[in-house]
Amino acid sequence: MKKGEVYEGYIEDFDFPNKGSLYIEDRKVTVKEALPGQKIRFSISKKKTGMAEGRLLEVLERSELEDIEPLCSYFGICGGCAYQNLSYKNQLRFKEDMVKKLIDKALPGHSYEWEGIIPSPVQNAYRNKMEFTFGDAYKDGPLALGLHKKGSFHDIVSVCEKSGCVIINSDWRKIVQFTLTFFSERNVPYYHRMKHEGILRNLVVRQSAATGEFLINLVTSTQWKEYGFDEKAMLNEYVNGLVSLEKNGELTEGGSIAGILYTENDTLGDVVKSDRTTCLYGKDYITEEVIGLKFKISPFSFFQTNTKGCEVLYEKAREYIYNTESEMNNPSGKVVFDLYSGTGTIAQMMAPASKRVIGIEIVEEAVEAARENARLNGLTNCEFIAGDVLKAIDLVSDKPDLIIVDPPRDGINPKALDKILDFGVKQIVYISCKPTSLARDLKIMNEKGYKLVKACCVDQFPFTRNVETVVLLGRKFTEDIEYGYVDYEPSDDIVIKGSATYSEIKQWIMENYGIKVSSLYVAQIKDKLGFEKRDNYNLGADGHRVPVCPKEKEEAIIEAFKHFKML
């Protein structure tokens, strides 16, 4: 096998988020964008010890998963939706299998309750926020406004022409298309990310599912004068044109324009960032409603991008936290930490059943919005702190009874995770938008004393590779026999359903966990769980210090008991 060689084969396996794999000459080859069951033609792009990477050239035979025709005319060109040719049933099955596989690989041999995947209540036109980019469709081509072309950093696909992007409605497409036409006719150049020259950068659109109101934010550089444009006159004309869409009845799906903003951004990086933001028309926020709570959404504050799916996600999180409806509606006296709290959605959801809720979020604008939202909802027991969780958590004098984390895509900073786990709370609810980050953090949390109790997926992103995951973790056994959410507690009523010799138990643990345990440790855990055992086991002579079974080995022994049906 050499770099550049071309092969054909059937994709046998798939890893999140987009890596198909097959074996050529006993070497595993991963090929991005290939689906299980597809027969593909590919070239070798990288060769490593025992494995290789391939570049997809052609799909020769479709997978059984590909059971519908794409709904979007830009499918295969746009780098957004990847599963337009999969029925929603197959999308859900595919995502569920990938997440479950990641968790099981991170926690081999662990038992937990898997609750499957919950579908999004809406599959089309579900987005409440989109960031569109100005550029050109090809080098030196006409101005484009849309999403990045698949596999390209530079080329932009204007996804609001023709029938248009299906994850937004026709009102969005009219706003985007008007913007593109307006600036194209006036020959305003886009900002070239490599040369750092030009004006137009992004158009960020948000819409409230509750009110239908749009918040439109035009993002540009400050280079208007260099190109001979009157910035103020141009922006006034643009605003008047957008407003006329509503006044002339062209927004036919219930949309109305709440505010039009203008953001100056001279950052060299390809990010939407505000050096200065000005409200050109209306107000600088929209109001959203989730689970009976109202939220003011400002231009740069985080909010889940699928409002109806967000309600399902947070209902599932609340279900993991509360055992009964009465517990949900009555203050429990608990102090709750909501880490990476965004605009405070989860914190306010927890507030009615908590003594105090403390949210920590690094984006100051989101924190201000969270405080305003708490006032809007009449909640007086919420406090929001602006800062990095790693540092800000040290500023809180309260000790939490429960911790909820909803971190960014990269997961939790390892140092911050150590501080979170040091609180020793009995329950942690982890909401994740990137399963690979979750799997990494679950492994660390397990090693440091937390067991995965239950988990499920919530699909908030139909047609895309992304999926949310919600997990409940409980603290494992501690040396003073204090229990959180675990499967086994000491009891005088334990019934031994099966049996195994000590040798069989130790051999099973070695084969499945690769660790050695002593008969003494097995005896200690039997005693801890209330098993009967013979009197002649060496429990240590008077004055002799008997080693205590480490937590890792204790868990392995318990899993062995379960395997042999002793529990």
mmCIF file of N, CA and C in Angstrom, residues 129-135 144-148 156-160 165 168 172-173 175-176 201-206 217 219 272:
data_model
loop_
_atom_site.group_PDB
_atom_site.id
_atom_site.type_symbol
_atom_site.label_atom_id
_atom_site.label_comp_id
_atom_site.label_asym_id
_atom_site.label_seq_id
_atom_site.Cartn_x
_atom_site.Cartn_y
_atom_site.Cartn_z
ATOM 1 N N LYS A 129 -31.109 30.145 14.797
ATOM 2 C CA LYS A 129 -29.940 31.000 14.584
ATOM 3 C C LYS A 129 -29.090 30.406 13.468
ATOM 4 N N MET A 130 -28.583 31.296 12.592
ATOM 5 C CA MET A 130 -27.647 30.870 11.549
ATOM 6 C C MET A 130 -26.624 31.975 11.322
ATOM 7 N N GLU A 131 -25.392 31.575 11.111
ATOM 8 C CA GLU A 131 -24.327 32.510 10.741
ATOM 9 C C GLU A 131 -23.975 32.282 9.274
ATOM 10 N N PHE A 132 -24.331 33.229 8.427
ATOM 11 C CA PHE A 132 -24.028 33.152 7.006
ATOM 12 C C PHE A 132 -22.749 33.943 6.726
ATOM 13 N N THR A 133 -21.970 33.468 5.762
ATOM 14 C CA THR A 133 -20.675 34.071 5.453
ATOM 15 C C THR A 133 -20.678 34.675 4.051
ATOM 16 N N PHE A 134 -20.081 35.866 3.924
ATOM 17 C CA PHE A 134 -19.863 36.470 2.606
ATOM 18 C C PHE A 134 -18.572 35.912 2.012
ATOM 19 N N GLY A 135 -18.572 35.742 0.708
ATOM 20 C CA GLY A 135 -17.374 35.274 0.020
ATOM 21 C C GLY A 135 -17.655 35.195 -1.458
ATOM 22 N N ALA A 144 -21.034 35.917 -2.980
ATOM 23 C CA ALA A 144 -21.919 34.866 -2.469
ATOM 24 C C ALA A 144 -22.184 35.137 -0.991
ATOM 25 N N LEU A 145 -23.320 34.660 -0.511
ATOM 26 C CA LEU A 145 -23.671 34.765 0.913
ATOM 27 C C LEU A 145 -24.371 33.474 1.307
ATOM 28 N N GLY A 146 -23.741 32.714 2.164
ATOM 29 C CA GLY A 146 -24.337 31.437 2.547
ATOM 30 C C GLY A 146 -23.443 30.663 3.477
ATOM 31 N N LEU A 147 -23.234 29.383 3.165
ATOM 32 C CA LEU A 147 -22.450 28.482 4.006
ATOM 33 C C LEU A 147 -21.242 27.987 3.238
ATOM 34 N N HIS A 148 -20.253 27.521 3.967
ATOM 35 C CA HIS A 148 -19.031 27.046 3.325
ATOM 36 C C HIS A 148 -19.304 25.821 2.457
ATOM 37 N N ILE A 156 -17.935 29.725 -0.951
ATOM 38 C CA ILE A 156 -19.211 29.883 -0.251
ATOM 39 C C ILE A 156 -20.365 29.474 -1.181
ATOM 40 N N VAL A 157 -21.307 28.734 -0.629
ATOM 41 C CA VAL A 157 -22.498 28.317 -1.367
ATOM 42 C C VAL A 157 -23.664 29.210 -0.940
ATOM 43 N N SER A 158 -24.264 29.906 -1.875
ATOM 44 C CA SER A 158 -25.426 30.765 -1.563
ATOM 45 C C SER A 158 -26.667 29.891 -1.452
ATOM 46 N N VAL A 159 -26.926 29.411 -0.234
ATOM 47 C CA VAL A 159 -27.938 28.369 -0.021
ATOM 48 C C VAL A 159 -29.375 28.893 -0.002
ATOM 49 N N CYS A 160 -29.567 30.175 -0.257
ATOM 50 C CA CYS A 160 -30.933 30.706 -0.202
ATOM 51 C C CYS A 160 -31.482 31.033 -1.588
ATOM 52 N N CYS A 165 -32.237 26.319 1.480
ATOM 53 C CA CYS A 165 -31.899 25.508 2.649
ATOM 54 C C CYS A 165 -33.167 25.088 3.378
ATOM 55 N N ILE A 168 -34.151 26.136 7.454
ATOM 56 C CA ILE A 168 -34.715 27.455 7.740
ATOM 57 C C ILE A 168 -35.926 27.644 6.846
ATOM 58 N N TRP A 172 -36.506 33.470 6.167
ATOM 59 C CA TRP A 172 -35.055 33.560 6.295
ATOM 60 C C TRP A 172 -34.415 33.710 4.912
ATOM 61 N N ARG A 173 -34.850 32.869 3.987
ATOM 62 C CA ARG A 173 -34.255 32.883 2.657
ATOM 63 C C ARG A 173 -34.446 34.233 1.977
ATOM 64 N N ILE A 175 -34.688 37.181 3.519
ATOM 65 C CA ILE A 175 -33.788 38.134 4.183
ATOM 66 C C ILE A 175 -32.363 37.974 3.659
ATOM 67 N N VAL A 176 -31.909 36.733 3.566
ATOM 68 C CA VAL A 176 -30.542 36.481 3.097
ATOM 69 C C VAL A 176 -30.399 36.862 1.625
ATOM 70 N N ARG A 201 -18.483 40.604 5.982
ATOM 71 C CA ARG A 201 -17.984 39.403 6.650
ATOM 72 C C ARG A 201 -19.097 38.381 6.905
ATOM 73 N N ASN A 202 -20.109 38.753 7.678
ATOM 74 C CA ASN A 202 -21.147 37.785 8.044
ATOM 75 C C ASN A 202 -22.519 38.436 8.137
ATOM 76 N N LEU A 203 -23.535 37.602 8.028
ATOM 77 C CA LEU A 203 -24.901 37.988 8.360
ATOM 78 C C LEU A 203 -25.401 36.962 9.366
ATOM 79 N N VAL A 204 -25.706 37.416 10.583
ATOM 80 C CA VAL A 204 -26.176 36.526 11.639
ATOM 81 C C VAL A 204 -27.666 36.788 11.844
ATOM 82 N N VAL A 205 -28.463 35.737 11.688
ATOM 83 C CA VAL A 205 -29.915 35.868 11.793
ATOM 84 C C VAL A 205 -30.423 34.988 12.925
ATOM 85 N N ARG A 206 -31.270 35.563 13.783
ATOM 86 C CA ARG A 206 -31.919 34.806 14.854
ATOM 87 C C ARG A 206 -33.420 35.043 14.737
ATOM 88 N N ASN A 217 -28.213 40.759 12.201
ATOM 89 C CA ASN A 217 -26.942 41.408 12.545
ATOM 90 C C ASN A 217 -25.987 41.335 11.360
ATOM 91 N N VAL A 219 -22.374 41.961 9.884
ATOM 92 C CA VAL A 219 -21.021 42.040 10.432
ATOM 93 C C VAL A 219 -20.050 42.397 9.305
ATOM 94 N N VAL A 272 -17.038 35.367 14.211
ATOM 95 C CA VAL A 272 -17.981 36.473 14.394
ATOM 96 C C VAL A 272 -17.714 37.066 15.768
#
